Short mmCIF file of C-alpha atoms in Angstrom, two decimals:
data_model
loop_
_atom_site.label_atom_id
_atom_site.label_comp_id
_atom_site.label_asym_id
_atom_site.label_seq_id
_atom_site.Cartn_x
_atom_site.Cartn_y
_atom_site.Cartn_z
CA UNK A 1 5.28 -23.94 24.80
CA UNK A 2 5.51 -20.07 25.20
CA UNK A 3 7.53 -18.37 22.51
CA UNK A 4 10.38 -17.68 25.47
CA UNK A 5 10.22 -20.92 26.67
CA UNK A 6 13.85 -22.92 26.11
CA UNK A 7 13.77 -25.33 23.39
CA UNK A 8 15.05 -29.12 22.99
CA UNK A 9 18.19 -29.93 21.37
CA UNK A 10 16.15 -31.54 18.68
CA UNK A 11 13.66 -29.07 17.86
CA UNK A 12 12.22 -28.57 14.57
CA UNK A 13 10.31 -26.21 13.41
CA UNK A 14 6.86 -26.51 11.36
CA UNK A 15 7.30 -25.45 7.88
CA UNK A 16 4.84 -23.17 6.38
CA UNK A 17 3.61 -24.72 3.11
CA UNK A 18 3.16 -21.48 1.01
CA UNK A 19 2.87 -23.26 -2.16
CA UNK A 20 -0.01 -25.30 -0.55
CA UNK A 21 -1.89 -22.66 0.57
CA UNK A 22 -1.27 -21.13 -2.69
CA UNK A 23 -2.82 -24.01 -4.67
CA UNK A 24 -5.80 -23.83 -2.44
CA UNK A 25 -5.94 -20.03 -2.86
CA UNK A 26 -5.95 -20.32 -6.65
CA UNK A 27 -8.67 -23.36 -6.80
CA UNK A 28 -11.32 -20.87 -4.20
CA UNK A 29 -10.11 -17.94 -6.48
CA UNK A 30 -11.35 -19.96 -10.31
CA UNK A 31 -14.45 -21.39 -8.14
CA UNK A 32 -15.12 -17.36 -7.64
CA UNK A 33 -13.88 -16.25 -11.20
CA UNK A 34 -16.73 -18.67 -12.12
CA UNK A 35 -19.26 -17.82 -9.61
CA UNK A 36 -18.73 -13.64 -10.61
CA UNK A 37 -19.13 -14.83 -14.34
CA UNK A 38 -22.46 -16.41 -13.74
CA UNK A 39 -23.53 -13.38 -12.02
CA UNK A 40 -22.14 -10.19 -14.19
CA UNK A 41 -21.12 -11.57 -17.43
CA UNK A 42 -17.68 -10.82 -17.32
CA UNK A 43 -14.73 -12.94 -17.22
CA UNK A 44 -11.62 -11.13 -15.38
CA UNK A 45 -8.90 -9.73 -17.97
CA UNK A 46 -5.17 -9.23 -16.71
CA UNK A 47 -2.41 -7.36 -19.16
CA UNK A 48 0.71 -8.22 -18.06
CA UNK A 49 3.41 -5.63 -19.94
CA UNK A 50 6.91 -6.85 -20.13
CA UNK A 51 9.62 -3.97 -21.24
CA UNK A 52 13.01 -5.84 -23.06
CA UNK A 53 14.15 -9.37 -22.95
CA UNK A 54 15.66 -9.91 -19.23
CA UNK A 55 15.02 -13.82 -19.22
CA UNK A 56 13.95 -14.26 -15.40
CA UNK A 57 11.18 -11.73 -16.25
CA UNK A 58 10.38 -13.41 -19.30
CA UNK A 59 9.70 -16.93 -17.31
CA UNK A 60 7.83 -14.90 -14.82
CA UNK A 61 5.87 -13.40 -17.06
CA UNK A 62 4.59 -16.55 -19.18
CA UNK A 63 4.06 -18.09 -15.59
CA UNK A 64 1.52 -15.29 -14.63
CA UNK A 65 0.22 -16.31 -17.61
CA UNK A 66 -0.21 -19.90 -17.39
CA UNK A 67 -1.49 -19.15 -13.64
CA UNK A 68 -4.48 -16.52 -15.02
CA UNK A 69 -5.57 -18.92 -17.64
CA UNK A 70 -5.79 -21.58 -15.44
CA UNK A 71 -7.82 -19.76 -12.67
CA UNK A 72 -10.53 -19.07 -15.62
CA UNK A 73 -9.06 -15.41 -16.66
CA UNK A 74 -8.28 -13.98 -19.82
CA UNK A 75 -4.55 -12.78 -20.24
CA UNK A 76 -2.98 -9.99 -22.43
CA UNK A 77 0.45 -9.99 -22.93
CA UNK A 78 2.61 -7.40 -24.60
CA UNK A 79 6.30 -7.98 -25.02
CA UNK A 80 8.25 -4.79 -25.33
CA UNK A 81 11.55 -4.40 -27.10
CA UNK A 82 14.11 -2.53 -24.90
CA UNK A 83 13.82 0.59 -27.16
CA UNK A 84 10.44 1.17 -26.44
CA UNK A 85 9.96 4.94 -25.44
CA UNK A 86 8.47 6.02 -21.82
CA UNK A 87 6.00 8.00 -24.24
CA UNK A 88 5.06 4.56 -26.27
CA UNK A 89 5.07 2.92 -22.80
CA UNK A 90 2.49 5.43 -21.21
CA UNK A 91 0.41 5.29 -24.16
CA UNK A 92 -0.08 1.64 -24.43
CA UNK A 93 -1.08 1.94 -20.38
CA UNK A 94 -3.60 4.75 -20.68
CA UNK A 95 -4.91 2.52 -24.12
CA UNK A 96 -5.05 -0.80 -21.70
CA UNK A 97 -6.53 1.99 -18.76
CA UNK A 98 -9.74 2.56 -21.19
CA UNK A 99 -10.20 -0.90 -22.37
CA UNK A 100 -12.82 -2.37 -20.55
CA UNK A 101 -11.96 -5.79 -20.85
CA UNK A 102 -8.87 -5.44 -18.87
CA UNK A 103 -9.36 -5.10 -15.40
CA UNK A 104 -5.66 -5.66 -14.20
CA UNK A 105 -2.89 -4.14 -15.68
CA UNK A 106 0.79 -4.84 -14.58
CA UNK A 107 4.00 -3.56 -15.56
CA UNK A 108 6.86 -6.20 -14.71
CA UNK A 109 9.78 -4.64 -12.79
CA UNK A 110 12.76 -3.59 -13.57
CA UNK A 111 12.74 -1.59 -16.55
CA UNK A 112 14.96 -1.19 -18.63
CA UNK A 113 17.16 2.45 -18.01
CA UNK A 114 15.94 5.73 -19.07
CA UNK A 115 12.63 4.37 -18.37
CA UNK A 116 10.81 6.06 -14.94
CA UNK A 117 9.14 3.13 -13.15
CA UNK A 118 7.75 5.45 -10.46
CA UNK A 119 5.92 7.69 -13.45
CA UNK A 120 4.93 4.50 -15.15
CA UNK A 121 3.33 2.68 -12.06
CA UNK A 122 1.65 5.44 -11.62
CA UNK A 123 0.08 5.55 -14.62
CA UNK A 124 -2.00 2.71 -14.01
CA UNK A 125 -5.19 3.87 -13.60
CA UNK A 126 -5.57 2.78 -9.34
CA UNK A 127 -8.64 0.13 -9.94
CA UNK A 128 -6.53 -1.60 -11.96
CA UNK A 129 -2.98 -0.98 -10.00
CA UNK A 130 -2.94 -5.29 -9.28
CA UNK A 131 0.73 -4.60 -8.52
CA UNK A 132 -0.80 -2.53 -5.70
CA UNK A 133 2.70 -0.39 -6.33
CA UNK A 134 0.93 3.43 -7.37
CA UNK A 135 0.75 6.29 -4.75
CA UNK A 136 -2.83 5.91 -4.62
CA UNK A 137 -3.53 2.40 -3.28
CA UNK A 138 -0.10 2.77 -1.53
CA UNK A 139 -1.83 5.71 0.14
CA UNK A 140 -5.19 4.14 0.68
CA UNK A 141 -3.20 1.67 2.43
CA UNK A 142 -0.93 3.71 4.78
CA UNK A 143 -4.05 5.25 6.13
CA UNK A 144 -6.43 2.46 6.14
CA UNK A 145 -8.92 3.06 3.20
CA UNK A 146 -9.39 -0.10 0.86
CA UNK A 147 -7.69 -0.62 -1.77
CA UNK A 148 -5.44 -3.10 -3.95
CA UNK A 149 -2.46 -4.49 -2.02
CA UNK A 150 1.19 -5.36 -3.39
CA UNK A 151 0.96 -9.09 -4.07
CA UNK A 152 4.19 -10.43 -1.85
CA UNK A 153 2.83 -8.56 1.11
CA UNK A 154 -0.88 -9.53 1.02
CA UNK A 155 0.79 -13.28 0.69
CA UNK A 156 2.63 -13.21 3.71
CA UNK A 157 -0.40 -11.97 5.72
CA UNK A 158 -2.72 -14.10 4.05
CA UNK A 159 0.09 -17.12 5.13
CA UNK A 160 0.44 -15.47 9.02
CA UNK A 161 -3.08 -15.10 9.90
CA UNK A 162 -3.43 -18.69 8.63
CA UNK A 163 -0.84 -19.80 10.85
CA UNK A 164 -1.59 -18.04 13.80
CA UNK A 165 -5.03 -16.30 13.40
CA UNK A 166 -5.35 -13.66 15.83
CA UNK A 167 -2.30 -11.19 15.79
CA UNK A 168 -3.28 -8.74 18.15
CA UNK A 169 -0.61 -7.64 20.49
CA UNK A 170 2.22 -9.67 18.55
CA UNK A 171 5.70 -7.50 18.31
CA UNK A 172 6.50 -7.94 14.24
CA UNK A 173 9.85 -6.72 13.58
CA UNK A 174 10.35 -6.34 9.36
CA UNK A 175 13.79 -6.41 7.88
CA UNK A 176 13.61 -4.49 4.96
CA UNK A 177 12.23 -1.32 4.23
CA UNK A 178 11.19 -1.15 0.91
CA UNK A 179 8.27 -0.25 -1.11
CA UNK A 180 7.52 -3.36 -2.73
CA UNK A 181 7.57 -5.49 0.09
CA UNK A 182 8.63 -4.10 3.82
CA UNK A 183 6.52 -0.95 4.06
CA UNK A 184 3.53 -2.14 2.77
CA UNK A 185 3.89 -5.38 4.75
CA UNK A 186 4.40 -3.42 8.07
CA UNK A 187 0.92 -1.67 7.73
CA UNK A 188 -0.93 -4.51 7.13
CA UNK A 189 0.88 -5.92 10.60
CA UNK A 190 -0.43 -2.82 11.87
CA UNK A 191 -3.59 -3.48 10.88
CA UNK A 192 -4.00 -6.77 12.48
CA UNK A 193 -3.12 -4.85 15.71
CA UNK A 194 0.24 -6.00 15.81
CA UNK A 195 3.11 -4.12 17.03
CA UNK A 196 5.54 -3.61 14.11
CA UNK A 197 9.31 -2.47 14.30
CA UNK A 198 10.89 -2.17 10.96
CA UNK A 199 15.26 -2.82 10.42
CA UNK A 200 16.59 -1.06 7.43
CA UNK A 201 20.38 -0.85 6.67
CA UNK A 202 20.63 2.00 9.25
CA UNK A 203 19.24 -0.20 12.32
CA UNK A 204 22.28 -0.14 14.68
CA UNK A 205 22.12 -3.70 16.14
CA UNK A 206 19.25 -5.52 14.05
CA UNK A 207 20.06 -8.67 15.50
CA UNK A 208 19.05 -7.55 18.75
CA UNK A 209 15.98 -5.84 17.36
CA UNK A 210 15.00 -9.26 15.62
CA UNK A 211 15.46 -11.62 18.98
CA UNK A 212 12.42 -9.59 20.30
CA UNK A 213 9.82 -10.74 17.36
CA UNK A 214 7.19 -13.04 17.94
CA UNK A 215 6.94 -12.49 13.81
CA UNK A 216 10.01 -12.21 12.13
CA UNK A 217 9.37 -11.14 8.34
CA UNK A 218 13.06 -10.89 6.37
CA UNK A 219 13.28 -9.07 2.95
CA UNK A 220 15.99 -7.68 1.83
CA UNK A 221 17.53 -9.73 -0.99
CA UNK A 222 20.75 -10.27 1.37
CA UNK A 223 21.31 -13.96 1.05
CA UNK A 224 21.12 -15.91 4.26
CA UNK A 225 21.24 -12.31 6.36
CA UNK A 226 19.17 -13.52 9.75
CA UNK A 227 21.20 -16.48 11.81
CA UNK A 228 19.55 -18.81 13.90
CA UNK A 229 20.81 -17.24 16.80
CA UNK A 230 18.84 -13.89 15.83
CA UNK A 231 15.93 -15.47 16.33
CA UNK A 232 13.59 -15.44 19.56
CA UNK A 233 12.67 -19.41 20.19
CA UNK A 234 9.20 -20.38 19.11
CA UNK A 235 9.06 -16.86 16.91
CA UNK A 236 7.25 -17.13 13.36
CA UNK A 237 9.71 -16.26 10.54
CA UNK A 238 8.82 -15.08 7.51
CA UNK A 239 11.09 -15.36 4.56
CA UNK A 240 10.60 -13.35 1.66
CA UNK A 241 14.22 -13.30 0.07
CA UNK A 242 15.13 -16.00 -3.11
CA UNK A 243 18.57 -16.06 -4.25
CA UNK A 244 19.86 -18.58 -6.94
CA UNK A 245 23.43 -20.01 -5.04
CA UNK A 246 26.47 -22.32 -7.30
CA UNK A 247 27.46 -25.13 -5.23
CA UNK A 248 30.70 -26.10 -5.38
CA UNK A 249 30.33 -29.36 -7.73
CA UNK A 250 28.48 -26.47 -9.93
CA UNK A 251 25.40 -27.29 -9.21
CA UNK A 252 22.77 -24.27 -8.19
CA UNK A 253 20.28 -24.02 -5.29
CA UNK A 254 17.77 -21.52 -3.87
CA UNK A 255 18.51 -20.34 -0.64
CA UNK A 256 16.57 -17.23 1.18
CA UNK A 257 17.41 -14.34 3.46
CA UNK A 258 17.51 -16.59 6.53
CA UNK A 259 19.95 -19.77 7.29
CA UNK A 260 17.24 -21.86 7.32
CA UNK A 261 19.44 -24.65 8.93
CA UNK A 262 20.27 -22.87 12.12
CA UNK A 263 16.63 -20.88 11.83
CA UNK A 264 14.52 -24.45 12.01
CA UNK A 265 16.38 -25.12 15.37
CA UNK A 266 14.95 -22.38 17.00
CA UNK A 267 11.72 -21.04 15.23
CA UNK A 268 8.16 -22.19 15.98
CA UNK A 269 6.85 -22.00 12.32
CA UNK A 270 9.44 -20.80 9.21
CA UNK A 271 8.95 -20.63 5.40
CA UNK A 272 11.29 -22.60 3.57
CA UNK A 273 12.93 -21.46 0.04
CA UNK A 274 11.47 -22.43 -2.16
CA UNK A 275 7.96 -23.24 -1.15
CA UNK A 276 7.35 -20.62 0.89
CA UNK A 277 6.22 -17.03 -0.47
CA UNK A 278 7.90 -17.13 -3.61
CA UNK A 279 4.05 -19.25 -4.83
CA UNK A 280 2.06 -16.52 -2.84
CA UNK A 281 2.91 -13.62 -4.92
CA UNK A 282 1.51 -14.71 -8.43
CA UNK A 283 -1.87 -16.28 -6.20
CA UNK A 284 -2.58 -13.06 -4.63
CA UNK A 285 -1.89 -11.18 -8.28
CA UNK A 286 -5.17 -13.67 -9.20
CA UNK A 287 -6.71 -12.78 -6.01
CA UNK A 288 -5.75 -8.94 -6.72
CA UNK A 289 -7.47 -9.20 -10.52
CA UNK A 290 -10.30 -10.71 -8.99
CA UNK A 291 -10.86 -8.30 -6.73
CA UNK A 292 -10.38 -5.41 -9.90
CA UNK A 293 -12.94 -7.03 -11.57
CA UNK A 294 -15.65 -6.74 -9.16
CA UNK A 295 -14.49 -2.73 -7.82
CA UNK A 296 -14.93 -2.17 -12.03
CA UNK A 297 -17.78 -3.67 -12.40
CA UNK A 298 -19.71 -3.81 -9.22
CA UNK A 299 -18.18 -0.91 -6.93
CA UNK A 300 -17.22 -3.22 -4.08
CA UNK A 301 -14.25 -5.28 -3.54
CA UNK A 302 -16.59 -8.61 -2.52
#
């Protein structure tokens, strides 16, 4: 079936299984974590610095952890109060920049106020930006030098070129502009020779913009934005927003950026929430560390 071609009444569309892939991502990533001990000595080292007691963040945080200790890495965590100083902030990077048995280093975002996340990301020396979020590798990667790619991105290409190999030619139309997530996502679309459009909350008619994607990618923390009938039949939708929803008996559910309900009527392949991304992003931070570890200590990325 051609992605124009009508669809039945009954159509359903295949579900990407992010947090499969993910588990098999993190098992090939602790089989390599193993392999690049035997070789070098070294065991990968993420620090993980979380800034004031915001309890998402907090679970987040201990779940990187888990995640790095079971894919064979070490894991450093500092805990911040909220009145920690930019100047105490910047110093414990630039100590954690000089240690040499940290190879990752990640600040967890937001930060509290009066605290300048683009000066602190930034100050994360760029072989060891794993957030991929400094102007450096966000450089590198706007004009297609090497370098270390925000983790939510690199997961939804990693889960697209799974899905449908080849992209070459594909119109990918991005809803959501923004640093962590849209732009970055859109160049690596560009990369795979696709040809990318991105929305942003000036777009005049996005609906009309996203009906012509043979990849849809939403992000924009806008719960259930994208309606089924925004969607070109057979396209591949990507959905990157999580939002925590109270039913009305008071019970809670996830729901993303898309109505999935009307969306698996008339997609070819869509990411549900939760199981979709959302297990990418703390996989490819592994993936990123690994790939840290062997720029530090080798000079190449593989």
């Amino acid at each position: 079936m051609s992605a124009s071609s009508p669809l039945s009444s009954d159509h359903q569309a295949s579900l990407i299984d992010g947090k499969g892939f993910a588990a098999s991502l993190r098992a090939q990533i602790r089989d390599d974590v193993r392999t690049f001990h035997d070789q070098y000595g070294v065991t990968p080292g993420l620090a993980v610095i979380l800034v004031g007691n915001d309890p998402a963040s907090e679970v987040y945080v201990r779940n990187k952890a888990i995640q790095t200790h079971h894919a064979g890495m070490r894991s450093f965590m500092h805990m911040l109060p909220e009145t920690t100083s930019e100047t105490e902030l910047l110093a414990l990077i630039e100590r954690l920049n000089n240690d040499p048995e940290i190879h990752g280093i990640l600040v967890q975002l937001p930060l509290p106020k009066g605290l300048d996340a683009r000066r602190v990301t930034n100050a994360i020396r760029p072989e060891k930006d794993v957030d991929g979020l400094g102007e450096t590798n966000a450089g590198r990667l706007a004009i297609g030098l090497p370098g270390l790619v925000p983790c939510t991105p690199l997961g939804c290409l990693l889960l697209l070129k799974d899905q449908l190999g080849d992209m070459h030619g594909q119109h990918a139309v991005v809803i959501g502009a923004s640093n962590l997530v849209g732009k970055p996502l859109a160049l690596l679309l560009l990369a795979e020779g696709c040809t990318v459009s991105i929305a942003h909350i000036h777009t005049r008619d996005t609906a009309a913009l996203a009906r012509q994607a043979d990849i849809l990618v939403v992000a924009t923390g806008v719960r259930e934005l994208v309606r089924g009938d925004w969607i070109k039949p057979g396209a591949t939708v990507i959905d990157v927003g999580i939002t925590r929803v109270t039913l009305e008996n008071g019970k809670t559910r996830l729901v993303g950026d898309v109505v999935f309900n009307e969306a698996v009527k008339v997609a070819g392949r869509i990411t549900p929430v939760p199981g979709g991304v959302g297990p990418m992003t703390i996989a490819c931070l592994l993936k990123n560390t690994l790939t840290a570890a062997r720029l530090l200590v080798t000079g190449k990325p593989e």
